[in-house]
Amino acid sequence: MDQRKLQELLDDMSLEEKISQMLQLPSDAYAEGNAATGPVQGMGFTRENVEQAGSTLSLIGAEKLKRIQDEYLKTQPHRIPLLFMADIINGYRTVFPIPLAQGCTFEPETAKRAAQIAARESAAAGLHVTFSPMVDLVRDARWGRVMESTGEDAYLNGLFGKAMVEGYQGENIGEKGRIAACVKHFAAYGSPTAGREYNNVELSERTLREDYLPGYQKAIEAGSELVMTSFNTLNRIPSTGNKWLMREILRGEMGFDGVLISDWGAVHELVCHSIAEDDGEAAQLAIEAGVDIEMCTAAYGKHLKRLVEEKRVPVKLIDEAVLRILELKNKLGLFENPYKDADPEEERRLLLCREHRSAARETAAKSFVLLQNREGLLPLQKQGKRLAFIGPYADNRHTNGMWSFFADTDDNVTIREAVCERGYADAVFETGCPVVALGMYLYGLGGGEAGSCDMAEEEIQEAFDAAVRAAKEADTVILCIGEHPNQSGEASSRAEITVPEYQLRLLEAVSGVNPNVVTVLFSGRPLDLRRVCSLSKAVLAVWFPGTETGHAVADVLFGDREPGGRLSMSFPYCTGQVPVFYNEFPTGRPFDRSAADQKCFSRYIDIPNEPLFPFGYGLTYTEFSYGKLRLSAGTLEKDGELLAEVEVRNTGERPGSEVVQLYIRDMAGSVVRPVRELKGFKRVYLEPGEQKTVTFSIRPEMLRFWTIDMQFSAEPGTFWAFAGGDSTAQNGAEFTYAPA
Ligand code: GLC
């Protein structure tokens, strides 16, 4: 439909019909039978709201969605189709590693492929929009949703956000196998005070612009069709009612002209935040801020018509919102084909197909981060060793991230299955302990199943003893432990970010009878790994790898694939060190270890300042050496370019890849500048003994920041460039930026 026809359609709609397009109802409004009653009624929606609401979420499946669409269109005076949205954040039925793990690949193109596969599968299942990518910058591992982000660096988040939008949307969301993306959560949800979920966010405008907005900006520049508001406040104003943030920044400065959808209940929550007396005020604040769709609460449905009639809300605001919604449905081609790609046959053909599984397996291996490998215990020798796979994840299908509740963990490959497929008949497997302690209950979210202890009390001691016996008999123990998937993700902040205590006790017992312990760690966040690292020779962080967990873990443990990951988020020394991140500020008293009296410096007296493992870090199965970083000149001129070159050599015995990272430090600016910032990275593959020269381009635009005058520009002065395998690289060279 062309724009003129869309405008004619809008002009022909009643006010009630327009407002209905702005409502998004939960999926149970469309459950079997006429669920226009039940829980949805309790939410304050009228029967008409239910029958007319313009979109719904968390419904998927070709046959089901075609049937719902057919029913819906019968009640639509203008046959405006229903929009189906859902959280497909790391795959639909072929589940990929959690986004934090995908960030560790340092390969945005890998994440783009994962998004494209997710789009292909979910579009065939009838979906139109995914609530992804989440590009919230995260620095506080107590917050459970770090698992949904690609980490602590704005530049990296921007590259991944762009890649994911491109993967989902392609060039045209109306094409087959494409869905609309929704970048979230706007803005700065990743920095809740004390790491506590849904807590307020306190950031200066400069920090917001410098560190938090770039990720959203890149996703919007990539064409994300939707943006989702965040639950949190900024400057003590909740995002969903924050006119400055949404109209001046998002739509004005960032140029976003798509659909702005609230997060679940966030319009009504303006009342809870105490900036609205009631849902009527909440509706007014939200529509004035430019929120087009209210997700799953009824403020718009109950009050917008009255607000227009009372002239408290100009109908123009309604028309703008509804036109954006109609344009989105039009871009998806829904007016011509309300089913879009919904096709049961295609669904059966695509879901979990060999190509998709293979991509998930490869992505997982690239996301695994080898944190420690004393005595080169990894990769495991292929034959002749007695291997004991111990722990609650040694034979466990529940290895998807928390936002994977449309998938079926029965499709997942366990470590045990993968090891046995390789013919290691003499490998033994012992659970040793449960993932969730007795009596503990971990709520699921949405359709996710709860987590609870899957062992009876009398079984636990027996399992523990059997595991210790197996460890004693083995040459090497592979201890597979970690968080439950429900311990990260939404509504999963943890005040102590450690491996569950009873699993640590298993590690202590096992390492007490066998020094050769490889710990395979499942988690949705960085954890305090001091005890794990002291009791293990090797530690491999695998996050939540998804459908192909077992194959990917076995590929890496036995050396068929290298652990390709580099940390996209720092692992803190302990919880007390959080938030910790590489691009911190020098302070007025940077810690000087050489000082005789090390008292009055910016430091702790009981722990080091450095994280246990820094951003960008990850070991491989070989070693690399670096030549001295060279710059093509000592001065960078306005509109000029410097080339930064560094030789990298594989000095080990195995082929491997190195993620060469470029960091730049501005030695002095009109405001304080971070001790360094990631400005580029390249993965190079090298055979043993092989050397390659890696070249980076340094240009003035890479030096820009929000200056004292709140201008985004570069200032003349002295800079240092560093190149290396993680954010602690000291291999540096100085240059001057002299634009005059
Ligand atoms: C949730 C999340 C958001 C998600 C939405 C729909 O509360 O905050 O990320 O997309 O609701 O499930």
mmCIF file of N, CA and C in Angstrom, residues 436-444 448-453 484 486-487:
data_model
loop_
_atom_site.group_PDB
_atom_site.id
_atom_site.type_symbol
_atom_site.label_atom_id
_atom_site.label_comp_id
_atom_site.label_asym_id
_atom_site.label_seq_id
_atom_site.Cartn_x
_atom_site.Cartn_y
_atom_site.Cartn_z
ATOM 1 N N VAL A 436 20.446 -26.743 41.324
ATOM 2 C CA VAL A 436 19.732 -25.872 42.270
ATOM 3 C C VAL A 436 19.679 -26.577 43.627
ATOM 4 N N ALA A 437 20.021 -25.859 44.664
ATOM 5 C CA ALA A 437 20.082 -26.466 45.999
ATOM 6 C C ALA A 437 18.704 -26.929 46.448
ATOM 7 N N LEU A 438 18.714 -27.909 47.317
ATOM 8 C CA LEU A 438 17.465 -28.412 47.899
ATOM 9 C C LEU A 438 16.707 -27.235 48.517
ATOM 10 N N GLY A 439 15.430 -27.164 48.215
ATOM 11 C CA GLY A 439 14.618 -26.115 48.838
ATOM 12 C C GLY A 439 14.666 -24.788 48.116
ATOM 13 N N MET A 440 15.562 -24.667 47.155
ATOM 14 C CA MET A 440 15.649 -23.400 46.404
ATOM 15 C C MET A 440 14.624 -23.440 45.264
ATOM 16 N N TYR A 441 14.058 -22.280 44.920
ATOM 17 C CA TYR A 441 13.076 -22.242 43.824
ATOM 18 C C TYR A 441 13.393 -21.023 42.972
ATOM 19 N N LEU A 442 13.674 -21.264 41.740
ATOM 20 C CA LEU A 442 14.045 -20.173 40.838
ATOM 21 C C LEU A 442 12.920 -19.987 39.821
ATOM 22 N N TYR A 443 12.138 -18.918 39.999
ATOM 23 C CA TYR A 443 11.020 -18.667 39.086
ATOM 24 C C TYR A 443 11.519 -18.552 37.650
ATOM 25 N N GLY A 444 10.688 -19.051 36.734
ATOM 26 C CA GLY A 444 10.956 -18.811 35.326
ATOM 27 C C GLY A 444 10.297 -17.500 34.951
ATOM 28 N N GLY A 448 8.936 -19.624 30.672
ATOM 29 C CA GLY A 448 10.088 -20.430 31.108
ATOM 30 C C GLY A 448 9.758 -21.261 32.332
ATOM 31 N N GLU A 449 10.243 -22.538 32.346
ATOM 32 C CA GLU A 449 9.955 -23.386 33.500
ATOM 33 C C GLU A 449 10.824 -22.962 34.684
ATOM 34 N N ALA A 450 10.303 -23.211 35.875
ATOM 35 C CA ALA A 450 11.010 -22.823 37.099
ATOM 36 C C ALA A 450 12.207 -23.757 37.299
ATOM 37 N N GLY A 451 13.120 -23.294 38.141
ATOM 38 C CA GLY A 451 14.290 -24.117 38.473
ATOM 39 C C GLY A 451 14.157 -24.568 39.919
ATOM 40 N N SER A 452 14.306 -25.861 40.138
ATOM 41 C CA SER A 452 14.287 -26.348 41.521
ATOM 42 C C SER A 452 15.182 -27.583 41.596
ATOM 43 N N CYS A 453 15.410 -28.040 42.794
ATOM 44 C CA CYS A 453 16.344 -29.158 42.994
ATOM 45 C C CYS A 453 15.766 -30.416 42.357
ATOM 46 N N HIS A 484 22.149 -21.779 37.383
ATOM 47 C CA HIS A 484 20.952 -22.226 36.678
ATOM 48 C C HIS A 484 20.573 -21.123 35.685
ATOM 49 N N ASN A 486 17.899 -19.724 35.192
ATOM 50 C CA ASN A 486 17.011 -18.737 35.816
ATOM 51 C C ASN A 486 17.729 -17.841 36.818
ATOM 52 N N GLN A 487 19.033 -18.036 36.999
ATOM 53 C CA GLN A 487 19.776 -17.148 37.901
ATOM 54 C C GLN A 487 20.336 -15.944 37.151
#
